[in-house]
């Protein structure tokens, strides 16, 4: 069983971390770069990326808190069971006191033990009476003391259980409130980011790369990764649908607007475009003659001609172009253009990436 004191120490740590995240300013600082994105574009994209990370942290901490809450609930239920056992024990002690009193009465023939001692005819009778009185008195005193100790334990356990439930409710409310605040800010920023992306796609002109603070990936030059870190797979390669003229040519990853999109491997940016069925898109060329495409984006973090490393953020997901909702359309091709796609799932699997 985990120590309740350890739980109490962990709670303020989680809450302080979430409070720092929620209290950070919403205006993101400008990120340096050589792209042609405006300061407003840079600030909004960076804001979405920052809030995306903070929302992920908040979710993890909320889930950790929820798990601890479940453990506390189980502990409180065990305390309730202990209380029930103590109540039964106290009731049994009361019964014992009653039995002792009744036995004392019957053993003295209806007279108190002290009266028998006074009426004793000889020293032996007096000693027997005194011994019986002492034994009865000791039994009564022991029973009363046990009763009092049990009552005290019961009161302490009841107070502790009540305090645990109050702390549980308060902590869950705080965690949920901080998490919801970050998610509200993120939803607003995502909507603004998608609006900017739609305007760029409608104009058919990309605004240039928005430089994002890159995370520490730890990937080596020869490694391969999934194009997004957290996702649900949706439309698969070769599936049918009225939105495609023939068959689906890639693998879709259902992710919220603003999700950082990663280069699956080392390569060079050979195409950046805004407009058409794919909306805002990026195409990378990799060693071995393969190309990967990332489509329906909401922002671009690289310019054409740049070299990228595995796991590098190259843009943010969105729902531009021929899209029914936020997702990343990912393709693997043997040429940079459409019509040469291969199934990306086994292609990535052959490179150690299981989707």
XYZ file of N, CA, C and O in Angstrom, residues 87-175:
356
model
N -16.679 -0.885 14.432
C -18.024 -0.723 15.005
C -18.555 -2.054 15.535
O -19.179 -2.112 16.601
N -18.320 -3.121 14.760
C -18.766 -4.442 15.223
C -18.016 -4.844 16.494
O -18.594 -5.460 17.401
N -16.728 -4.490 16.569
C -15.932 -4.818 17.737
C -16.454 -4.075 18.966
O -16.555 -4.651 20.068
N -16.787 -2.802 18.789
C -17.321 -2.020 19.904
C -18.653 -2.590 20.368
O -18.937 -2.687 21.574
N -19.493 -2.975 19.407
C -20.772 -3.583 19.783
C -20.538 -4.862 20.588
O -21.251 -5.144 21.573
N -19.524 -5.643 20.186
C -19.206 -6.871 20.932
C -18.717 -6.554 22.339
O -19.029 -7.269 23.299
N -17.933 -5.461 22.475
C -17.480 -5.065 23.807
C -18.646 -4.686 24.704
O -18.668 -5.004 25.905
N -19.595 -3.970 24.133
C -20.793 -3.636 24.907
C -21.520 -4.906 25.375
O -22.014 -4.980 26.509
N -21.579 -5.895 24.497
C -22.182 -7.167 24.874
C -21.404 -7.817 26.017
O -21.977 -8.382 26.949
N -20.032 -7.738 25.908
C -19.199 -8.320 26.963
C -19.468 -7.654 28.318
O -19.545 -8.317 29.360
N -19.586 -6.330 28.304
C -19.878 -5.626 29.557
C -21.194 -6.097 30.153
O -21.329 -6.290 31.370
N -22.172 -6.284 29.285
C -23.471 -6.765 29.752
C -23.360 -8.156 30.353
O -23.953 -8.443 31.414
N -22.605 -9.034 29.697
C -22.440 -10.403 30.208
C -21.732 -10.393 31.562
O -22.074 -11.146 32.476
N -20.689 -9.550 31.678
C -19.953 -9.481 32.950
C -20.874 -9.020 34.068
O -20.881 -9.576 35.183
N -21.676 -8.002 33.780
C -22.598 -7.505 34.813
C -23.611 -8.567 35.202
O -23.903 -8.763 36.397
N -24.128 -9.290 34.212
C -25.120 -10.328 34.521
C -24.485 -11.475 35.313
O -25.073 -12.004 36.256
N -23.268 -11.878 34.922
C -22.578 -12.963 35.631
C -22.255 -12.553 37.064
O -22.346 -13.357 38.004
N -21.885 -11.289 37.219
C -21.574 -10.806 38.558
C -22.815 -10.875 39.460
O -22.751 -11.270 40.625
N -23.916 -10.504 38.884
C -25.162 -10.524 39.649
C -25.544 -11.957 40.025
O -25.888 -12.254 41.173
N -25.467 -12.885 39.021
C -25.858 -14.282 39.294
C -24.898 -14.934 40.284
O -25.289 -15.680 41.159
N -23.607 -14.646 40.154
C -22.615 -15.290 41.013
C -22.720 -14.870 42.464
O -22.275 -15.569 43.365
N -23.310 -13.726 42.713
C -23.425 -13.256 44.095
C -24.803 -13.529 44.670
O -25.155 -12.987 45.714
N -25.599 -14.324 43.961
C -26.913 -14.687 44.472
C -27.852 -13.518 44.543
O -28.728 -13.465 45.401
N -27.649 -12.574 43.707
C -28.538 -11.420 43.686
C -28.020 -10.287 44.544
O -28.584 -9.204 44.553
N -26.923 -10.514 45.349
C -26.347 -9.462 46.173
C -25.012 -9.023 45.579
O -24.279 -9.839 45.006
N -24.626 -7.788 45.782
C -23.318 -7.350 45.305
C -22.209 -8.141 45.988
O -22.370 -8.632 47.116
N -21.068 -8.243 45.306
C -19.935 -8.965 45.864
C -19.510 -8.358 47.198
O -19.168 -9.061 48.157
N -19.553 -7.041 47.299
C -19.150 -6.383 48.551
C -20.027 -6.827 49.712
O -19.547 -7.024 50.845
N -21.327 -7.018 49.443
C -22.243 -7.447 50.511
C -21.899 -8.842 50.975
O -21.935 -9.151 52.175
N -21.545 -9.741 50.062
C -21.148 -11.105 50.432
C -19.911 -11.070 51.316
O -19.778 -11.878 52.256
N -18.999 -10.153 50.999
C -17.791 -10.072 51.818
C -18.126 -9.646 53.252
O -17.568 -10.159 54.232
N -19.037 -8.708 53.363
C -19.428 -8.221 54.706
C -20.107 -9.325 55.515
O -19.898 -9.473 56.733
N -20.913 -10.157 54.828
C -21.682 -11.204 55.502
C -20.922 -12.511 55.659
O -21.486 -13.508 56.123
N -19.660 -12.546 55.254
C -18.881 -13.798 55.325
C -18.737 -14.247 56.776
O -18.506 -13.441 57.686
N -18.852 -15.616 57.044
C -18.801 -16.165 58.395
C -17.381 -16.468 58.860
O -17.144 -16.618 60.065
N -16.447 -16.608 57.907
C -15.094 -16.992 58.301
C -14.077 -16.341 57.371
O -14.435 -15.816 56.311
N -12.786 -16.375 57.730
C -11.748 -15.750 56.892
C -11.700 -16.332 55.478
O -11.448 -15.600 54.514
N -11.858 -17.651 55.335
C -11.829 -18.237 53.986
C -12.923 -17.645 53.119
O -12.721 -17.327 51.934
N -14.090 -17.528 53.668
C -15.192 -16.944 52.899
C -14.904 -15.504 52.530
O -15.215 -15.038 51.430
N -14.260 -14.802 53.490
C -13.908 -13.411 53.205
C -12.895 -13.317 52.071
O -13.020 -12.473 51.168
N -11.870 -14.185 52.077
C -10.849 -14.180 51.023
C -11.449 -14.545 49.676
O -11.099 -13.961 48.657
N -12.338 -15.546 49.687
C -12.965 -15.917 48.407
C -13.795 -14.761 47.856
O -13.798 -14.476 46.673
N -14.492 -14.089 48.743
C -15.301 -12.964 48.300
C -14.448 -11.829 47.747
O -14.772 -11.211 46.736
N -13.293 -11.575 48.463
C -12.407 -10.508 48.001
C -11.806 -10.850 46.641
O -11.673 -9.990 45.761
N -11.416 -12.117 46.463
C -10.834 -12.537 45.187
C -11.854 -12.414 44.048
O -11.531 -11.914 42.957
N -13.063 -12.846 44.311
C -14.102 -12.750 43.285
C -14.377 -11.290 42.932
O -14.562 -10.922 41.770
N -14.371 -10.449 43.956
C -14.613 -9.025 43.696
C -13.495 -8.425 42.825
O -13.754 -7.669 41.879
N -12.239 -8.787 43.182
C -11.099 -8.255 42.419
C -11.151 -8.708 40.964
O -10.894 -7.933 40.040
N -11.446 -9.983 40.730
C -11.507 -10.507 39.363
C -12.613 -9.836 38.569
O -12.437 -9.470 37.400
N -13.752 -9.667 39.173
C -14.860 -9.031 38.470
C -14.540 -7.573 38.161
O -14.807 -7.068 37.064
N -13.935 -6.898 39.146
C -13.591 -5.491 38.939
C -12.558 -5.336 37.816
O -12.633 -4.438 36.985
N -11.558 -6.226 37.792
C -10.533 -6.184 36.751
C -11.135 -6.428 35.371
O -10.794 -5.747 34.391
N -12.040 -7.403 35.280
C -12.670 -7.711 33.993
C -13.473 -6.523 33.479
O -13.419 -6.172 32.294
N -14.211 -5.883 34.390
C -15.003 -4.722 33.984
C -14.098 -3.583 33.531
O -14.325 -2.951 32.494
N -13.040 -3.305 34.300
C -12.136 -2.214 33.938
C -11.439 -2.471 32.606
O -11.262 -1.565 31.790
N -11.010 -3.719 32.373
C -10.378 -4.059 31.084
C -11.341 -3.863 29.926
O -10.977 -3.352 28.862
N -12.558 -4.308 30.107
C -13.551 -4.174 29.043
C -13.842 -2.713 28.746
O -13.952 -2.296 27.586
N -13.948 -1.904 29.810
C -14.199 -0.472 29.602
C -13.017 0.187 28.883
O -13.196 0.996 27.971
N -11.781 -0.172 29.263
C -10.592 0.409 28.623
C -10.523 0.031 27.139
O -10.215 0.863 26.280
N -10.801 -1.243 26.836
C -10.809 -1.674 25.431
C -11.874 -0.924 24.650
O -11.663 -0.525 23.500
N -13.006 -0.736 25.260
C -14.096 -0.007 24.611
C -13.665 1.423 24.292
O -13.881 1.924 23.188
N -13.039 2.066 25.246
C -12.609 3.454 25.049
C -11.543 3.565 23.954
O -11.565 4.488 23.137
N -10.589 2.611 23.928
C -9.550 2.644 22.892
C -10.164 2.436 21.504
O -9.778 3.085 20.524
N -11.109 1.510 21.409
C -11.767 1.254 20.134
C -12.544 2.477 19.665
O -12.532 2.829 18.477
N -13.232 3.140 20.591
C -13.979 4.349 20.243
C -13.028 5.431 19.736
O -13.322 6.144 18.773
N -11.861 5.573 20.370
C -10.891 6.588 19.953
C -10.345 6.283 18.566
O -10.195 7.169 17.717
N -10.008 4.999 18.304
C -9.525 4.618 16.972
C -10.586 4.881 15.909
O -10.287 5.339 14.801
N -11.812 4.569 16.238
C -12.915 4.771 15.304
C -13.043 6.252 14.940
O -13.165 6.604 13.764
N -12.991 7.128 15.927
C -13.112 8.564 15.662
C -11.947 9.057 14.804
O -12.137 9.850 13.868
N -10.726 8.584 15.105
C -9.556 9.009 14.327
C -9.650 8.528 12.890
O -9.339 9.262 11.944
N -10.065 7.278 12.687
C -10.197 6.742 11.331
C -11.280 7.473 10.549
O -11.139 7.716 9.345
N -12.374 7.810 11.198
C -13.435 8.544 10.521
C -12.943 9.925 10.072
O -13.222 10.376 8.962
N -12.187 10.597 10.930
C -11.654 11.921 10.580
C -10.664 11.822 9.435
O -10.661 12.648 8.512
N -9.795 10.781 9.472
C -8.816 10.611 8.405
C -9.492 10.309 7.067
O -9.112 10.847 6.023
N -10.512 9.457 7.081
C -11.232 9.134 5.844
C -11.914 10.373 5.270
O -11.888 10.610 4.056
N -12.515 11.180 6.127
C -13.175 12.400 5.659
C -12.161 13.357 5.040
O -12.413 13.978 4.001
N -10.974 13.490 5.651
C -9.940 14.379 5.116
C -9.446 13.885 3.767
O -9.182 14.677 2.844
N -9.303 12.575 3.612
C -8.847 12.020 2.337
C -9.844 12.304 1.227
O -9.467 12.676 0.123
N -11.122 12.134 1.515
C -12.136 12.390 0.489
C -12.159 13.864 0.109
O -12.309 14.215 -1.071
N -12.009 14.769 1.079
C -12.000 16.197 0.771
C -10.798 16.570 -0.084
O -10.913 17.333 -1.042
N -9.612 16.036 0.272
C -8.407 16.313 -0.518
C -8.547 15.764 -1.927
O -8.110 16.380 -2.900
N -9.165 14.598 -2.044
C -9.379 13.973 -3.344
C -10.245 14.857 -4.234
O -9.905 15.136 -5.384
N -11.368 15.318 -3.713
C -12.268 16.159 -4.502
C -11.600 17.472 -4.893
O -11.731 17.937 -6.035
N -10.894 18.085 -3.968
C -10.245 19.367 -4.247
C -9.176 19.216 -5.323
O -9.089 20.022 -6.259
N -8.358 18.173 -5.204
C -7.291 17.987 -6.177
C -7.836 17.700 -7.561
O -7.368 18.265 -8.553
N -8.827 16.835 -7.652
C -9.401 16.523 -8.962
C -9.998 17.758 -9.613
O -9.891 17.952 -10.823
N -10.640 18.604 -8.835
C -11.218 19.834 -9.377
C -10.131 20.757 -9.905
O -10.258 21.342 -10.996
N -9.041 20.900 -9.170
C -7.949 21.772 -9.601
C -7.275 21.234 -10.859
O -7.011 21.986 -11.803
N -6.992 19.939 -10.880
C -6.349 19.349 -12.054
C -7.221 19.494 -13.296
O -6.747 19.860 -14.369
